[in-house]
Short mmCIF file of C-alpha atoms in Angstrom, two decimals:
data_model
loop_
_atom_site.label_atom_id
_atom_site.label_comp_id
_atom_site.label_asym_id
_atom_site.label_seq_id
_atom_site.Cartn_x
_atom_site.Cartn_y
_atom_site.Cartn_z
CA LYS A 208 106.86 152.26 92.01
CA ALA A 209 105.98 148.45 91.42
CA GLY A 210 102.58 146.82 92.34
CA VAL A 211 101.64 143.93 94.08
CA THR A 212 102.40 140.96 92.80
CA GLN A 213 100.51 137.65 93.26
CA THR A 214 102.86 133.79 92.20
CA PRO A 215 101.60 131.50 90.68
CA ARG A 216 98.54 132.87 88.32
CA TYR A 217 97.43 129.56 87.65
CA LEU A 218 97.29 126.38 89.39
CA ILE A 219 96.05 122.86 88.90
CA LYS A 220 94.82 120.85 91.46
CA THR A 221 93.44 117.47 92.72
CA ARG A 222 91.31 116.88 96.16
CA GLY A 223 92.99 115.71 99.16
CA GLN A 224 96.13 117.83 98.24
CA GLN A 225 97.50 121.57 99.45
CA VAL A 226 98.48 124.38 97.84
CA THR A 227 100.72 128.11 99.02
CA LEU A 228 100.36 131.03 96.90
CA SER A 229 102.61 133.74 97.64
CA CYS A 230 101.95 137.47 97.65
CA SER A 231 104.31 140.62 97.31
CA PRO A 232 102.88 143.87 98.32
CA ILE A 233 103.22 147.60 97.28
CA SER A 234 106.99 148.45 98.32
CA GLY A 235 106.62 150.12 102.01
CA HIS A 236 102.71 148.80 102.21
CA ARG A 237 103.52 146.99 105.69
CA SER A 238 99.41 145.84 105.99
CA VAL A 239 98.46 142.53 104.06
CA SER A 240 94.79 141.23 103.20
CA TRP A 241 93.76 137.54 101.48
CA TYR A 242 89.95 137.91 100.11
CA GLN A 243 88.67 134.63 97.57
CA GLN A 244 86.13 135.48 94.96
CA THR A 245 83.73 133.35 93.62
CA PRO A 246 80.74 133.33 91.27
CA GLY A 247 78.15 132.25 93.83
CA GLN A 248 79.98 133.07 96.69
CA GLY A 249 81.17 137.39 95.15
CA LEU A 250 84.04 138.36 97.53
CA GLN A 251 84.63 136.45 100.77
CA PHE A 252 87.58 138.18 103.56
CA LEU A 253 89.81 135.54 104.30
CA PHE A 254 92.23 137.07 106.44
CA GLU A 255 94.97 140.59 107.28
CA TYR A 256 98.95 140.37 107.82
CA PHE A 257 100.50 143.16 109.81
CA SER A 258 104.09 143.63 111.14
CA GLU A 259 103.95 139.22 110.53
CA THR A 260 100.71 138.98 112.86
CA GLN A 261 97.88 138.10 111.79
CA ARG A 262 95.34 140.15 112.45
CA ASN A 263 91.88 139.93 111.89
CA LYS A 264 90.59 136.40 109.74
CA GLY A 265 87.18 136.10 107.99
CA ASN A 266 84.95 132.76 107.98
CA PHE A 267 87.30 130.38 106.78
CA PRO A 268 88.05 126.55 108.25
CA GLY A 269 90.99 126.08 109.75
CA ARG A 270 92.44 124.23 106.30
CA PHE A 271 93.28 128.62 105.71
CA SER A 272 95.94 129.50 107.12
CA GLY A 273 98.05 131.79 105.91
CA ARG A 274 101.50 134.61 107.13
CA GLN A 275 103.70 137.50 106.49
CA PHE A 276 107.47 137.44 105.85
CA SER A 277 109.63 140.65 107.96
CA ASN A 278 109.67 141.94 104.35
CA SER A 279 105.80 141.85 104.35
CA ARG A 280 105.24 139.07 101.58
CA SER A 281 102.53 137.00 102.11
CA GLU A 282 102.08 132.99 101.98
CA MET A 283 98.61 131.63 102.48
CA ASN A 284 98.45 127.91 102.76
CA VAL A 285 94.71 125.97 102.00
CA SER A 286 95.45 121.81 103.74
CA THR A 287 93.29 118.99 101.81
CA LEU A 288 91.74 120.49 98.75
CA GLU A 289 87.76 120.83 97.95
CA LEU A 290 86.49 121.20 95.36
CA GLY A 291 84.15 124.47 96.41
CA ASP A 292 87.86 125.74 97.04
CA SER A 293 88.03 126.31 93.60
CA ALA A 294 88.10 130.52 93.00
CA LEU A 295 90.30 133.16 93.03
CA TYR A 296 92.47 134.09 95.09
CA LEU A 297 92.87 138.29 95.23
CA CYS A 298 96.13 139.79 97.98
CA ALA A 299 95.41 143.46 98.71
CA SER A 300 98.33 145.15 100.36
CA SER A 301 97.28 148.67 102.64
CA LEU A 302 100.12 151.61 103.29
CA GLU A 303 98.19 152.07 107.29
CA LEU A 304 99.28 155.07 106.92
CA ALA A 305 97.87 158.64 109.53
CA GLY A 306 94.08 156.80 109.07
CA ILE A 307 94.82 155.78 104.54
CA HIS A 308 93.59 152.47 104.79
CA GLU A 309 92.70 152.12 101.23
CA GLN A 310 93.45 148.07 99.89
CA PHE A 311 95.16 148.05 96.08
CA PHE A 312 94.67 144.57 94.48
CA GLY A 313 97.29 141.99 93.14
CA PRO A 314 96.23 140.34 89.69
CA GLY A 315 94.72 137.41 91.91
CA THR A 316 95.71 133.86 91.56
CA ARG A 317 93.34 131.20 89.77
CA LEU A 318 93.05 127.98 91.88
CA THR A 319 91.09 124.95 89.41
CA VAL A 320 90.43 122.27 92.01
CA LEU A 321 89.77 118.72 90.46
CA GLY T 146 77.97 144.79 110.82
CA ASN T 147 78.51 145.92 107.52
CA SER T 148 77.39 145.70 104.07
CA VAL T 149 76.60 146.44 100.37
CA THR T 150 73.94 146.22 98.60
CA GLN T 151 74.40 147.14 94.55
CA MET T 152 72.90 146.98 91.45
CA GLU T 153 71.99 143.66 90.01
CA GLY T 154 72.52 143.42 86.93
CA PRO T 155 74.09 142.63 83.82
CA VAL T 156 73.88 146.48 82.83
CA THR T 157 74.49 146.33 78.89
CA LEU T 158 74.02 150.05 76.86
CA SER T 159 74.91 151.23 73.73
CA GLU T 160 78.44 153.78 73.42
CA GLU T 161 77.96 156.64 75.18
CA ALA T 162 74.28 155.95 76.42
CA PHE T 163 74.48 157.80 80.21
CA LEU T 164 75.62 154.69 82.95
CA THR T 165 74.21 153.92 87.04
CA ILE T 166 75.22 151.52 89.53
CA ASN T 167 73.15 151.31 92.82
CA CYS T 168 74.97 151.08 96.02
CA THR T 169 73.62 151.41 99.53
CA TYR T 170 75.05 150.67 101.97
CA THR T 171 74.88 149.12 105.99
CA ALA T 172 78.12 150.35 108.60
CA THR T 173 78.67 151.06 112.21
CA GLY T 174 79.90 154.13 112.52
CA TYR T 175 82.11 156.54 109.62
CA PRO T 176 82.62 154.39 106.37
CA SER T 177 84.69 154.89 103.57
CA LEU T 178 83.82 154.31 100.18
CA PHE T 179 85.03 152.50 97.35
CA TRP T 180 84.00 152.23 93.59
CA TYR T 181 86.69 149.01 92.92
CA VAL T 182 86.40 147.84 88.99
CA GLN T 183 87.61 144.16 88.03
CA TYR T 184 88.19 143.79 84.11
CA PRO T 185 88.33 140.22 82.28
CA GLY T 186 91.24 137.70 83.31
CA GLU T 187 92.08 140.67 85.93
CA GLY T 188 92.49 141.91 90.11
CA LEU T 189 90.79 144.89 91.33
CA GLN T 190 91.52 147.75 90.15
CA LEU T 191 90.61 151.16 92.85
CA LEU T 192 87.87 153.06 90.61
CA LEU T 193 87.04 156.40 93.26
CA LYS T 194 86.40 156.82 96.98
CA ALA T 195 84.96 159.61 98.97
CA THR T 196 85.96 159.67 102.94
CA LYS T 197 83.27 161.79 104.69
CA ALA T 198 79.83 162.95 104.43
CA ASP T 199 79.12 164.77 100.65
CA ASP T 200 82.69 164.22 99.27
CA LYS T 201 82.94 163.54 96.15
CA GLY T 202 84.47 160.70 93.97
CA SER T 203 85.85 160.62 90.50
CA ASN T 204 87.72 159.12 87.90
CA LYS T 205 87.46 158.60 84.06
CA GLY T 206 84.53 160.21 84.06
CA PHE T 207 83.14 157.79 86.72
CA GLU T 208 81.49 159.72 90.08
CA ALA T 209 79.97 159.41 93.43
CA THR T 210 79.14 161.07 95.36
CA TYR T 211 78.71 159.53 99.61
CA ARG T 212 75.03 160.17 101.09
CA LYS T 213 75.17 160.06 104.62
CA GLU T 214 71.35 160.36 104.34
CA THR T 215 70.90 158.31 102.38
CA THR T 216 73.19 155.51 101.95
CA SER T 217 74.62 155.91 98.91
CA PHE T 218 77.04 155.52 96.53
CA HIS T 219 75.73 155.24 93.53
CA LEU T 220 78.12 154.93 90.40
CA GLU T 221 77.52 157.52 86.85
CA LYS T 222 78.65 157.66 84.08
CA GLY T 223 77.62 160.53 81.78
CA SER T 224 78.74 158.58 77.79
CA VAL T 225 80.25 154.85 78.81
CA GLN T 226 82.64 153.39 76.50
CA VAL T 227 83.15 149.97 75.13
CA SER T 228 86.20 150.00 77.17
CA ASP T 229 83.81 150.40 80.69
CA SER T 230 83.02 146.45 80.16
CA ALA T 231 83.93 144.83 83.00
CA VAL T 232 82.45 144.52 86.96
CA TYR T 233 82.09 147.13 89.06
CA PHE T 234 82.02 146.72 92.87
CA CYS T 235 80.83 149.02 95.32
CA ALA T 236 82.86 148.59 98.92
CA LEU T 237 83.45 150.10 102.75
CA SER T 238 85.33 149.15 104.90
CA SER T 239 85.18 151.39 108.66
CA ARG T 240 87.49 152.11 111.46
CA GLU T 241 84.61 149.66 113.47
CA ASN T 242 85.45 147.19 111.09
CA ASP T 243 89.96 146.48 111.39
CA TYR T 244 89.10 147.99 108.07
CA LYS T 245 88.11 145.15 107.03
CA LEU T 246 86.23 145.72 103.49
CA SER T 247 83.16 144.73 102.91
CA PHE T 248 82.25 144.14 99.59
CA GLY T 249 77.94 144.05 97.06
CA ALA T 250 78.31 141.33 95.01
CA GLY T 251 79.01 142.98 91.58
CA THR T 252 77.26 143.91 88.85
CA THR T 253 78.35 143.04 85.36
CA VAL T 254 78.37 145.96 82.34
CA THR T 255 78.68 145.74 78.70
CA VAL T 256 78.71 148.80 76.36
CA ARG T 257 77.72 147.72 72.43
CA ALA T 258 79.41 149.35 69.90
#
């Protein structure tokens, strides 16, 4: 079974631009969560989508948004990029069945904002 | 709310040495506990997990026991290899927190030949 895939793996953008990252979950997984990883703040929860609906949201500004499609694939968007948005963005999918909430992570997208 | 405190690194060991990384947690309800590992340039991989008190998770020679009385989930390995060099994250999730993962700060482990 294929794991969680994320595209692109690397991105370089400049301040003020916007960016869209994509995540394809493990087949059959309906929950997709996004995390931001930085050296200073560590791993922080961004949001979670389940059945095309945002179910949970972390403490990030409105510039960070996401969506989920009917095939469970998810995208996250960051508008008006700031230098501090440089990070590794990780996506995780979960089966959400019979109390199983284990999350499986993708390789991440490394975003650099210049 | 939920929080995880883990031993700060970096930790440098020689091959075949014993590794312990301490992890304690604060949580409402009955959390599940996890150890994730991140190799250079990669995402997180689930190393092991425990879902209730006194459960022992184990994988690839690593072990951790869910201790509710001390709210701890320390990671141990009896004989490390160079290939174990990575960053290790302790994490928890609970129904009360909608199963969002809360992570510790991570511990960088370097094993020298």
